[in-house]
Coordinates of C-alpha atoms and ligand atoms in Angstrom, one line a residue:
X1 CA -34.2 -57.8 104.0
X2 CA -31.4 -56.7 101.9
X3 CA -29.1 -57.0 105.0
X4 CA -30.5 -60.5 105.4
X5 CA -29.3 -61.0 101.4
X6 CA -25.5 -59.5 102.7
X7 CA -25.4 -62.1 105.2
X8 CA -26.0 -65.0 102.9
X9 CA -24.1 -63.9 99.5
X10 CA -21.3 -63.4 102.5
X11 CA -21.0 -66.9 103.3
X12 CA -21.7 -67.6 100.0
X13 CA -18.6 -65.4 98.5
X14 CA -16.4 -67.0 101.4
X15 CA -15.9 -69.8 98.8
X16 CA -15.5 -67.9 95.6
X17 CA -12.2 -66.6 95.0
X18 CA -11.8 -62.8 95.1
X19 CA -11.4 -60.7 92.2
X20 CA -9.2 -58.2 92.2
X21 CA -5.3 -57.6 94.0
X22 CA -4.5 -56.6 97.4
X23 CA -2.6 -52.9 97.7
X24 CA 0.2 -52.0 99.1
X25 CA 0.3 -51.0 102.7
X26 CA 3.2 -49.6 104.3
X27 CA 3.2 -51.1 108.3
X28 CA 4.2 -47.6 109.7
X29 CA 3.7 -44.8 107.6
X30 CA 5.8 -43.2 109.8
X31 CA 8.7 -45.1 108.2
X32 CA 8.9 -42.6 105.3
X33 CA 10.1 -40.0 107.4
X34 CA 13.2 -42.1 108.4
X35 CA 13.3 -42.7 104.5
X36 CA 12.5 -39.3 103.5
X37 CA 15.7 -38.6 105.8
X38 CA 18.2 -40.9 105.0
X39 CA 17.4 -40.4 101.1
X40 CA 18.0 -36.7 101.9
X41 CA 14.7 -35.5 100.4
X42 CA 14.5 -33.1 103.6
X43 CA 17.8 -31.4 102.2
X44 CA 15.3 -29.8 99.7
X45 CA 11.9 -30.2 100.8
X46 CA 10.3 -29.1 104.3
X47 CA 7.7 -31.2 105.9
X48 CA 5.9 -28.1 108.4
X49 CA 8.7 -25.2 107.6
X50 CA 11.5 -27.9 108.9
X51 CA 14.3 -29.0 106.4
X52 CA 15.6 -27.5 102.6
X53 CA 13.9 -24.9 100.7
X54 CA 15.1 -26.0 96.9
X55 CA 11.8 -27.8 96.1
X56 CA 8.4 -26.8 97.8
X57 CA 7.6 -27.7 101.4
X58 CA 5.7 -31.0 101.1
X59 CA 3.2 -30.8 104.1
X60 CA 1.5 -27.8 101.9
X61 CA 0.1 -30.0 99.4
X62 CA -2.8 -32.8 100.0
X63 CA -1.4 -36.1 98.0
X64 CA -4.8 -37.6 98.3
X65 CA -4.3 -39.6 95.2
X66 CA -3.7 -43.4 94.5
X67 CA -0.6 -45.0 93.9
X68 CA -0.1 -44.4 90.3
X69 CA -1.6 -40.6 91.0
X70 CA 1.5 -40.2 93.6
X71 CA 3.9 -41.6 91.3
X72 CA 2.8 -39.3 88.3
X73 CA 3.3 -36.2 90.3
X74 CA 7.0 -37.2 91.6
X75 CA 7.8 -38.4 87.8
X76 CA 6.4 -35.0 86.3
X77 CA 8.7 -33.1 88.6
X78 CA 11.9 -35.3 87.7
X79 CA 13.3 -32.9 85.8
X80 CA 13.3 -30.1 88.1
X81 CA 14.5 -32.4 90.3
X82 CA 17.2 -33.6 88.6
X83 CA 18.2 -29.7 87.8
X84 CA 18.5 -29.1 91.7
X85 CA 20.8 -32.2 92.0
X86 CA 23.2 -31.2 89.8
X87 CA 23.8 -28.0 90.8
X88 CA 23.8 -28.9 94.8
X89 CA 26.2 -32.0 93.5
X90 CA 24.1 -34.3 95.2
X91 CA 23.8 -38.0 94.2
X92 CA 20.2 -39.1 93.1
X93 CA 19.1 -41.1 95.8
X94 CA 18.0 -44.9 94.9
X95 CA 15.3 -46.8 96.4
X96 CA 14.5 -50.0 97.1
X97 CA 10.7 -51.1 96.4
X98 CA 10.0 -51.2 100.5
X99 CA 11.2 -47.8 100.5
X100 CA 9.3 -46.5 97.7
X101 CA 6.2 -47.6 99.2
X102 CA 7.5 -45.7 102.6
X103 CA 7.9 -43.0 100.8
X104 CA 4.6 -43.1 99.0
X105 CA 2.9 -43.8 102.5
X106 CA 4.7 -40.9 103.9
X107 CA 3.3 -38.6 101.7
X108 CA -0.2 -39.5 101.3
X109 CA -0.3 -39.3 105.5
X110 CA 1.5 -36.2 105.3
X111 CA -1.9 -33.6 106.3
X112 CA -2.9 -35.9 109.3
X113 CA -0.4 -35.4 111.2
X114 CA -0.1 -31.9 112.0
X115 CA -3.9 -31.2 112.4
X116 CA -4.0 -28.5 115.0
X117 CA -7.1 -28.4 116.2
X118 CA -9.2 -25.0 117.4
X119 CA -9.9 -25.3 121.1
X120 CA -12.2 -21.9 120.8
X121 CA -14.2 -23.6 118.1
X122 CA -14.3 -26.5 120.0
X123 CA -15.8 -25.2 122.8
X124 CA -18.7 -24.1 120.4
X125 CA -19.3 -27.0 118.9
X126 CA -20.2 -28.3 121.8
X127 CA -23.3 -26.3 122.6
X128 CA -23.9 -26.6 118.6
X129 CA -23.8 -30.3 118.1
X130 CA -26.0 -30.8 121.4
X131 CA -23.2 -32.5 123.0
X132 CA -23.7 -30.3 125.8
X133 CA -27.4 -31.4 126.7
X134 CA -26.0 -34.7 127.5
X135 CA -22.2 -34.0 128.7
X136 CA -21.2 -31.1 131.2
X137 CA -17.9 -29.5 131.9
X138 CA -17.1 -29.3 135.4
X139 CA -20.7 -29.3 136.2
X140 CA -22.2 -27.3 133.4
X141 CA -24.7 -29.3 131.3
X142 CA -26.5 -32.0 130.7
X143 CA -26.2 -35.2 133.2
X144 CA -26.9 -38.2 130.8
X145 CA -23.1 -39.0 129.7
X146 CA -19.9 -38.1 131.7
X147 CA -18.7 -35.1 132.5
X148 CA -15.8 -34.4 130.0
X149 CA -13.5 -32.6 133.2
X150 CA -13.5 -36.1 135.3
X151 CA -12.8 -38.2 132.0
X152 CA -9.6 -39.9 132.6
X153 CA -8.0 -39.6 129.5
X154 CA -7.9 -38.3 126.1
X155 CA -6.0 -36.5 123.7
X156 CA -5.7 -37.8 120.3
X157 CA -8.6 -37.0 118.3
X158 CA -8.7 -40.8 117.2
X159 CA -8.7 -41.8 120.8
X160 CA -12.1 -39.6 121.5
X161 CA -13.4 -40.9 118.2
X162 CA -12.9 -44.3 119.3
X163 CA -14.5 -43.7 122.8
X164 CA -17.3 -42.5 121.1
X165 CA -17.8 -45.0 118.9
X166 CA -17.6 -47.2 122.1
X167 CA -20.0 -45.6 123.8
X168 CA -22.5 -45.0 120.2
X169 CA -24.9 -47.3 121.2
X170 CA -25.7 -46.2 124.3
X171 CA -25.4 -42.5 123.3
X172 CA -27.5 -43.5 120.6
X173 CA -30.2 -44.9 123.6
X174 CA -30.8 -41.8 124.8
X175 CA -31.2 -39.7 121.7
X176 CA -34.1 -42.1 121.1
X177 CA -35.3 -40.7 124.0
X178 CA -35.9 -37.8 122.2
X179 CA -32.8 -35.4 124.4
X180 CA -31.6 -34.0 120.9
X181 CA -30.2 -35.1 117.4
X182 CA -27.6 -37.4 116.3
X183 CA -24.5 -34.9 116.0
X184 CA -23.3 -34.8 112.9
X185 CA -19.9 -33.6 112.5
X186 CA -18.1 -32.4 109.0
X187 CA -14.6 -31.1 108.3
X188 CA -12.4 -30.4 111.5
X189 CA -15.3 -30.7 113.7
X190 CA -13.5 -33.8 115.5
X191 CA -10.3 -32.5 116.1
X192 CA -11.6 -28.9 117.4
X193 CA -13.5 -31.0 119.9
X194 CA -10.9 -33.0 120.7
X195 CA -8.6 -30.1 121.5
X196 CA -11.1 -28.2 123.8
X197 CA -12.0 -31.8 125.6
X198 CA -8.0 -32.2 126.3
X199 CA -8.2 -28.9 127.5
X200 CA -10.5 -28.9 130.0
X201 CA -10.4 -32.5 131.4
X202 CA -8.2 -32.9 134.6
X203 CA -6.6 -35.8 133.5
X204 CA -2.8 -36.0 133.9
X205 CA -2.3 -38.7 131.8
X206 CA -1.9 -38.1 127.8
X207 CA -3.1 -40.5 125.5
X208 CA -1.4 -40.9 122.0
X209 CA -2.8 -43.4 119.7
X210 CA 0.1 -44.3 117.5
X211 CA -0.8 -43.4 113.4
X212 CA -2.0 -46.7 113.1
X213 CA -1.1 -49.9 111.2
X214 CA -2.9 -50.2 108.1
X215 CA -2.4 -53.7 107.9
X216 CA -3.6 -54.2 111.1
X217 CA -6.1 -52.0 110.0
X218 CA -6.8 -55.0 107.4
X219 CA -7.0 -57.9 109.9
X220 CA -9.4 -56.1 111.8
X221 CA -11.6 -55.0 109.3
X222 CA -12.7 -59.0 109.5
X223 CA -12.3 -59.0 113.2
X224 CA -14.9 -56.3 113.7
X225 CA -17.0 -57.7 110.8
X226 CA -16.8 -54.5 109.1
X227 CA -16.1 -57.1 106.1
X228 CA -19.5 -58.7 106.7
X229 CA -21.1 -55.4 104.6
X230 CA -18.1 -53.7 103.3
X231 CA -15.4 -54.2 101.0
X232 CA -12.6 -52.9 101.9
X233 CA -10.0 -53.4 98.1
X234 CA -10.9 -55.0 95.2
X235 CA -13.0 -58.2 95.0
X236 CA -15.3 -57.1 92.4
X237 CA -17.5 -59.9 92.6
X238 CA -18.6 -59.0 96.5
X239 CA -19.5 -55.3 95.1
X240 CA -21.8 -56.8 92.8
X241 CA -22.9 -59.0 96.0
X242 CA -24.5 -56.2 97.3
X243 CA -21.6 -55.7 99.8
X244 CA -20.8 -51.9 100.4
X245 CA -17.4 -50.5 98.9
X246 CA -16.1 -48.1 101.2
X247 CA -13.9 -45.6 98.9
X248 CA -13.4 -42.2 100.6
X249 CA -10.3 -40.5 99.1
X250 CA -10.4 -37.8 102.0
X251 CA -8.1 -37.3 105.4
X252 CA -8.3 -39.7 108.2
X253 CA -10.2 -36.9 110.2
X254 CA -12.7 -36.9 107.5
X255 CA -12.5 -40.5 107.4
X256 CA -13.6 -40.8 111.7
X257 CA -16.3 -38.6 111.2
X258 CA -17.2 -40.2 108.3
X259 CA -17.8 -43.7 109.9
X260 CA -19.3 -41.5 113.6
X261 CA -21.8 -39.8 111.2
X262 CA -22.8 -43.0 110.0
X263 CA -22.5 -44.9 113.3
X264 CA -26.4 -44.2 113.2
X265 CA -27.9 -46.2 110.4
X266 CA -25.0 -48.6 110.7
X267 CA -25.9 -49.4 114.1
X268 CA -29.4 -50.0 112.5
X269 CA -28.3 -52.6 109.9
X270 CA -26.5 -54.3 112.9
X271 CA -29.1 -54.9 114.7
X272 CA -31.1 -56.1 112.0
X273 CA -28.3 -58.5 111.1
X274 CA -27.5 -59.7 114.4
X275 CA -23.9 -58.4 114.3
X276 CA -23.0 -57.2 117.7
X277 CA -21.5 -53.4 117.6
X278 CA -18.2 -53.8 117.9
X279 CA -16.0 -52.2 120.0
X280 CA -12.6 -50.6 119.9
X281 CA -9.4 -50.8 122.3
X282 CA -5.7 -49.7 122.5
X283 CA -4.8 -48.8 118.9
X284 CA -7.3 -50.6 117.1
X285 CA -9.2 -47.5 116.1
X286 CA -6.5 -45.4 114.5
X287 CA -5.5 -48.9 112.6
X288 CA -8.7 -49.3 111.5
X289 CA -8.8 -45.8 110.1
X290 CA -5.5 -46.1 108.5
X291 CA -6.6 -49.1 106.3
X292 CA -9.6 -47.2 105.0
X293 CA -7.7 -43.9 104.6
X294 CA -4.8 -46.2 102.9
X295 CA -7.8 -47.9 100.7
X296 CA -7.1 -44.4 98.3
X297 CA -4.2 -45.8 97.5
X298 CA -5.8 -48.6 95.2
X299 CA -5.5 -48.0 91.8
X300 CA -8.6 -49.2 89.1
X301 CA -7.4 -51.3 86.3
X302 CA -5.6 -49.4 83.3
X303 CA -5.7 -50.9 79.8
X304 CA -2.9 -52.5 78.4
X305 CA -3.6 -52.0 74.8
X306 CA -3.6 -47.9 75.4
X307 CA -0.4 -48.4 77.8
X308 CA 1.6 -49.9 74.5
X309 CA 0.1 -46.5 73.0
X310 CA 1.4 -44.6 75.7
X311 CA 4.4 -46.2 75.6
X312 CA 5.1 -45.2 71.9
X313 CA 4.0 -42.3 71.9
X314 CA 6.5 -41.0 75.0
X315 CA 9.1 -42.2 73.5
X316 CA 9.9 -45.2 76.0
X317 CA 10.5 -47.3 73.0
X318 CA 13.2 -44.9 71.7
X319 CA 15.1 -46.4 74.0
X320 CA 13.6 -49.8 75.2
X321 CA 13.8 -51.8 72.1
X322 CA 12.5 -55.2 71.5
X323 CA 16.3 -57.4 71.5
X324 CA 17.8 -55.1 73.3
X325 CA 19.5 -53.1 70.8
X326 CA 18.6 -49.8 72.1
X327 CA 19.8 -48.1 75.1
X328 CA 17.4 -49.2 77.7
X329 CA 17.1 -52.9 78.5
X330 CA 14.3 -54.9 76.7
X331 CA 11.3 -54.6 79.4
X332 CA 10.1 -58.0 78.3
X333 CA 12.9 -59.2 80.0
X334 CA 11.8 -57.5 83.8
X335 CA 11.0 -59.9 86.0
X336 CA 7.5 -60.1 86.7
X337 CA 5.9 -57.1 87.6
X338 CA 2.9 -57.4 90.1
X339 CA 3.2 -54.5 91.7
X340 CA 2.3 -50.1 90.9
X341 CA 4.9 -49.3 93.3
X342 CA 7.6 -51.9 92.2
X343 CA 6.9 -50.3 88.6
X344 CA 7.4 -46.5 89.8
X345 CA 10.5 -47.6 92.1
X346 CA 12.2 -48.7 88.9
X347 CA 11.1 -45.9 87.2
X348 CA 12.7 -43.3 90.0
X349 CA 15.9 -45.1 89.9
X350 CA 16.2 -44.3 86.3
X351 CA 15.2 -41.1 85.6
X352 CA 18.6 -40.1 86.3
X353 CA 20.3 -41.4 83.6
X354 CA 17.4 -41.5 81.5
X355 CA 16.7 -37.7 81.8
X356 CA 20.7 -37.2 81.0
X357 CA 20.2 -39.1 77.6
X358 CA 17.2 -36.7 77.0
X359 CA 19.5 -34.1 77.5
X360 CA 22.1 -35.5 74.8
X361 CA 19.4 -36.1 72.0
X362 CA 17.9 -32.8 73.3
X363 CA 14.0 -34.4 74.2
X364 CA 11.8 -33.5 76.3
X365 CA 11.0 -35.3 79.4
X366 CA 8.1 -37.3 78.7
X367 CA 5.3 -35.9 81.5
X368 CA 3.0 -39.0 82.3
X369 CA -0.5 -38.3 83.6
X370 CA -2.2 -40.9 86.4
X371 CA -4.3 -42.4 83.5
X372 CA -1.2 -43.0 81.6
X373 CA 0.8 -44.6 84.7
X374 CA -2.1 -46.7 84.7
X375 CA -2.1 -47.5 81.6
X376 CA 1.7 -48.3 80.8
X377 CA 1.8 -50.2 84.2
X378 CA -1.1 -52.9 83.0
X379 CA 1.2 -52.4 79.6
X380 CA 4.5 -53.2 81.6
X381 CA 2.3 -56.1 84.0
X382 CA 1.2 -58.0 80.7
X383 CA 4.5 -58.0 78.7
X384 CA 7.0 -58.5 81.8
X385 CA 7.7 -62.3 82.3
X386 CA 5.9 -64.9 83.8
Ligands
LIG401 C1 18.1 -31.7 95.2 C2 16.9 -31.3 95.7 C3 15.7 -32.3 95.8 C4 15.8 -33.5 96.5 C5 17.0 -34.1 97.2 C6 14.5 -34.1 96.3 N1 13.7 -33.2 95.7 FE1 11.7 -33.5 95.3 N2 11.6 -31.7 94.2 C7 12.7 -30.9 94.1 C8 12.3 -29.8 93.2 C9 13.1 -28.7 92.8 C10 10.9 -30.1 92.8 C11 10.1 -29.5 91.8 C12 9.5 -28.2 92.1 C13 8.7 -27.8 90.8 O1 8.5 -28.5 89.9 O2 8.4 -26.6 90.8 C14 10.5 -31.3 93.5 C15 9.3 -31.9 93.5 C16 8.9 -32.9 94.3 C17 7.5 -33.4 94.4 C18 6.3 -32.8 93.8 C19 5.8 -31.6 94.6 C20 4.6 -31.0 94.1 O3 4.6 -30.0 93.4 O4 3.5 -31.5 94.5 C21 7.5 -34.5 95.2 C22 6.3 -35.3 95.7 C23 8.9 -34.7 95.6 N3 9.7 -33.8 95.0 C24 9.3 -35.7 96.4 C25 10.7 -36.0 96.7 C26 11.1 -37.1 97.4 C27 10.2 -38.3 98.0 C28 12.5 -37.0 97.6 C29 13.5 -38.0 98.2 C30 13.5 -39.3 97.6 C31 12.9 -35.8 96.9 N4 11.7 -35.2 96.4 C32 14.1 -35.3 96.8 C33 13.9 -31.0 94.6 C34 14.4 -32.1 95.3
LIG402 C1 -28.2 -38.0 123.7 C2 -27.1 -37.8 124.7 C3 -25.7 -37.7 124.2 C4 -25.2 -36.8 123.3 C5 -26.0 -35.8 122.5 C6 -23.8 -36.9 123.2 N1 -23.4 -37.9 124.1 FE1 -21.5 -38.6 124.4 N2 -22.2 -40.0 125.7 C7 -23.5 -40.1 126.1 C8 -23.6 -41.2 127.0 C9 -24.9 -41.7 127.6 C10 -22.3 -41.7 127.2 C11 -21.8 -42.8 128.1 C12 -22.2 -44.1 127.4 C13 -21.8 -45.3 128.2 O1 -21.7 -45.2 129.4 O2 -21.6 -46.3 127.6 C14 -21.4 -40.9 126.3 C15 -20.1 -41.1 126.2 C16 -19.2 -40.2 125.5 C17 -17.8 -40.3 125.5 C18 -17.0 -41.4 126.1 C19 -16.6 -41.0 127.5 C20 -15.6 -41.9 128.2 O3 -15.9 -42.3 129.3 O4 -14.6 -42.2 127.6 C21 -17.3 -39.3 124.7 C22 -15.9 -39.0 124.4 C23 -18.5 -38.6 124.3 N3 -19.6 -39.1 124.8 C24 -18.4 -37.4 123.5 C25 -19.5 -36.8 123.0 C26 -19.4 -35.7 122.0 C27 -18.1 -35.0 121.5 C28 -20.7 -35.3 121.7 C29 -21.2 -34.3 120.8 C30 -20.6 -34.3 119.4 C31 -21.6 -36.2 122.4 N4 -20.8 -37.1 123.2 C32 -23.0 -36.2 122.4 C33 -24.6 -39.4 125.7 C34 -24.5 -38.4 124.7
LIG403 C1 -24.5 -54.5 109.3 C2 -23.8 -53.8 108.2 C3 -22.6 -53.0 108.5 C4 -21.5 -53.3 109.3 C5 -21.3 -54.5 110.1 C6 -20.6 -52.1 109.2 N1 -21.1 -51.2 108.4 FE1 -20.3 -49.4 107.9 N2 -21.9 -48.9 106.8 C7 -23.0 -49.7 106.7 C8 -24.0 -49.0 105.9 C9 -25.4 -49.5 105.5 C10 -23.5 -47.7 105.7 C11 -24.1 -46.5 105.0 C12 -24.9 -45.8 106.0 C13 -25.6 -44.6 105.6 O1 -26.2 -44.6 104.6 O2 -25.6 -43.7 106.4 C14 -22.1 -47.7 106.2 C15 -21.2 -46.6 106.1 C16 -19.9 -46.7 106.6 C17 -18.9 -45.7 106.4 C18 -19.1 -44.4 105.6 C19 -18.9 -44.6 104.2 C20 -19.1 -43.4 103.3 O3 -18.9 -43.6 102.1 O4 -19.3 -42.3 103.8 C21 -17.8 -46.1 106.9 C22 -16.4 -45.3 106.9 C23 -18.0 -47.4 107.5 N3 -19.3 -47.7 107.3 C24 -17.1 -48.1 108.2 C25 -17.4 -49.3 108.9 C26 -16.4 -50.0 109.7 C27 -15.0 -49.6 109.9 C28 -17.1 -51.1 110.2 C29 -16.5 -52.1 111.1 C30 -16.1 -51.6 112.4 C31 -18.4 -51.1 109.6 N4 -18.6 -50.0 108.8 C32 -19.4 -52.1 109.9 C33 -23.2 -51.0 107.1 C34 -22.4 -51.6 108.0
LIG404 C1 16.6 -42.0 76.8 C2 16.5 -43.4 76.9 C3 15.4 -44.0 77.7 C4 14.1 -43.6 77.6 C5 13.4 -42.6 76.7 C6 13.4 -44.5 78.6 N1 14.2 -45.3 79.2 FE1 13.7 -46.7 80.6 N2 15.7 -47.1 80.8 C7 16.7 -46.6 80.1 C8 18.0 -47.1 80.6 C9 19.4 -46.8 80.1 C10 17.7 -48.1 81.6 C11 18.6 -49.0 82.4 C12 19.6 -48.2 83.2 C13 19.0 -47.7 84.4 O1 18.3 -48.4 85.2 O2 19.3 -46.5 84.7 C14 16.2 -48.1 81.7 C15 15.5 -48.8 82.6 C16 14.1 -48.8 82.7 C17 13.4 -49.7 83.6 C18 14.0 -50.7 84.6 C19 14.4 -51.9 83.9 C20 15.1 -52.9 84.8 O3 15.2 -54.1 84.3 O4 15.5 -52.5 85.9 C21 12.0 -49.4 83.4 C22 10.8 -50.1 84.1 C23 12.0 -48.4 82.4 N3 13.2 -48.1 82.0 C24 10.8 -47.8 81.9 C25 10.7 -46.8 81.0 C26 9.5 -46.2 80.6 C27 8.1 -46.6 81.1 C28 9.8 -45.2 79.7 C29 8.9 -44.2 79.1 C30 8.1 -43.3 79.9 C31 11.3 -45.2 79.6 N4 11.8 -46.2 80.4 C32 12.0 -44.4 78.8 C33 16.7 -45.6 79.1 C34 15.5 -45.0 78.8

């Protein structure tokens, strides 16, 4: 019934204008680490024990967090930033928008992409999740599905999560017939499989699955009509529709077995809506994932009434003065601002010369939590010019 409702408000909502703004996706995560280079960030920071050792070793930390939540947490630092610069005589790097949003990719991909995964646990795993009454390995186990030694290729976790999902429906056929339960798998349960699959299949050729292009990832959200019961960013107004919001601020292998553990009911609401499972090839699955992991990066709506608060109270209008009398340019005067990571790219480039200012009127650097980003940017967004 209510799926019935999805299908109709769907059509329906085709015609009303969506509420809400698109995010920021970077095409190639992977970017930011030709950014993180040439800006010389790796001078200081490792990424996996490789690079500088001034500022911490960034692969350590999960940056989970939304635009605004990155951009707090690299603005919070300036200062001890700024200290190492000086005394390793290194210019402060400036950035272009596109490279801020690089950057900012960069990080928030940083934990996927070392993911070793455990090939002893793996091999568990197997027997536990009952793939094993269905699969063998070189002849031991179950006949229903393939033997994982003759499948021709896999490596990439995302590549076995997509073959899966291929193949759900028909796995999904013969749990029915009662051979065991739906596996469920949680935490690094997908990439410990993985590694023990690549292990023992005979298969010469190596599969990599790019990281995945989030905006592709976008496009084919409608392709796969995903978009028929979710939402992926904003648009409000389908939300209230009854349309599903998908917001997982997790890793992308959290993310895969998020949708796999699911694959189960969905596949349920497909058939009930007519939708035809979809299926996956070449890249599409690690795009896919990539937009939902990148959905995190959306920011909710911060008030622009508090944000002229926050403003005052840091001390941003000690400097930016209505006129232009003070030392900072009058913000009313910036050029539109429609963008989180346009606003913390301008804000990077000056925290150079802003910090030495504090310096000479001996202030504090103004720390500036994720709700205040928020706030000051819908502050910034409203007073900025048409
Ligand atoms: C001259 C050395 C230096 C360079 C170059 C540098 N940083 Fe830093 N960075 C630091 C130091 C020092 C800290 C702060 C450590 C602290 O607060 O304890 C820091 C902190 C950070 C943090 C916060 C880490 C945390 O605690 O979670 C991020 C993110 C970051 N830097 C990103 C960058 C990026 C992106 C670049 C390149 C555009 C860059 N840094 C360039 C020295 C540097
Ligand atoms: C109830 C039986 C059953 C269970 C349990 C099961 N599978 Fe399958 N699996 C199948 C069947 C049947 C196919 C082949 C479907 C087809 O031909 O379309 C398949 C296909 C696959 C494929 C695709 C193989 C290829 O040709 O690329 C992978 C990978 C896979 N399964 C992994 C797993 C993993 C990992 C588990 C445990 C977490 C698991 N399966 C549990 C029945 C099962
Ligand atoms: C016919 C409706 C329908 C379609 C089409 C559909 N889904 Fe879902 N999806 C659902 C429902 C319902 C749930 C919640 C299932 C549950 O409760 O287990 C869900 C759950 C999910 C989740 C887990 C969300 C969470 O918060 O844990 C992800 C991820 C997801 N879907 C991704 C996708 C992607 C990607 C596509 C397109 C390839 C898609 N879905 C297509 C109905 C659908
Ligand atoms: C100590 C003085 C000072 C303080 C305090 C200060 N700024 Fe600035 N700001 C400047 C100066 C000087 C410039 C222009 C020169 C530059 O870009 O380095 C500037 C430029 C900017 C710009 C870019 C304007 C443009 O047209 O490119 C933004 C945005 C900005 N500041 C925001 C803020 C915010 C938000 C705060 C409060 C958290 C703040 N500033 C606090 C001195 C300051």
């Amino acid at each position: 019934m209510r799926i019935r409702a999805f299908t109709i408000f769907f059509l329906l909502f085709l015609a009303v204008s969506s509420y809400g703004q698109e995010i920021d996706l970077p095409t190639d995560p992977l970017n930011g680490r030709i950014v993180f280079e040439e800006k010389k960030c790796i001078g200081c920071h490792a990424i996996g024990g490789y690079g500088g050792t001034a500022g911490p070793d960034l692969s350590r930390e999960q940056y989970f967090g939304s635009v605004l939540e990155l951009a707090s947490i690299i603005w919070n630092h300036t200062p001890q930033m700024n200290r190492k610069f000086r005394q390793l005589r290194m210019d402060r790097p400036k950035l272009t928008e596109n490279e801020m949003l690089d950057l900012l990719g960069f990080l928030y991909y940083l934990r996927y992409l070392g993911e070793p995964g455990s090939v002893a646990n793996g091999k568990r795993l197997l027997d536990s999740k009952g793939c094993i009454t269905c699969h063998s390995v070189a002849g031991q186990g179950g006949k229903v599905g393939p033997d994982f030694k003759t499948i021709q290729r896999y490596s990439a976790p995302l590549y076995m999560v997509q073959a899966m999902w291929n193949h759900g429906p028909a796995m999904q056929e013969q749990i029915k017939k009662g051979k065991t339960k739906y596996p469920i798998l949680t935490g690094q349960d997908m990439v410990d499989v993985a590694a023990y699959l690549r292990q023992v299949s005979s298969a010469d050729v190596e599969v990599r699955m790019s990281v995945g292009n989030p905006k592709k990832g976008r496009v084919l959200f409608e392709q796969k009509s995903c978009s028929n019961c979710h939402v992926g960013e904003g648009k409000r107004k389908r939300i209230e529709s009854g349309l599903i919001k998908i917001d997982l601020k997790k890793g992308v292998t959290e993310v895969a077995s998020a949708m796999w553990n699911h694959g189960q009911a969905m596949l349920q609401y497909m058939q009930q809506a007519s939708i035809h499972w979809p299926r996956f090839q070449g890249n599409e699955m690690a795009d896919i994932i990539a937009y939902i992991y990148f959905l995190g990066f959306e920011d909710h709506e911060g008030s622009d009434r508090r944000g002229g608060r926050v403003f005052g109270e840091k001390g941003c209008n000690s400097c930016h003065v209505k006129g232009g009398e003070g030392k900072g340019p009058d913000l009313a005067s910036l050029k539109k601002l429609d963008s989180p990571v346009r606003m913390i790219q301008l804000m990077w480039n000056h925290a150079g010369d802003m910090e030495d200012l504090l310096i000479t009127q001996n202030k504090r650097w103004p720390e500036l939590s994720p709700e205040e980003m928020r706030d000051l940017y819908a502050y910034l967004r409203k007073m900025s010019k048409e």
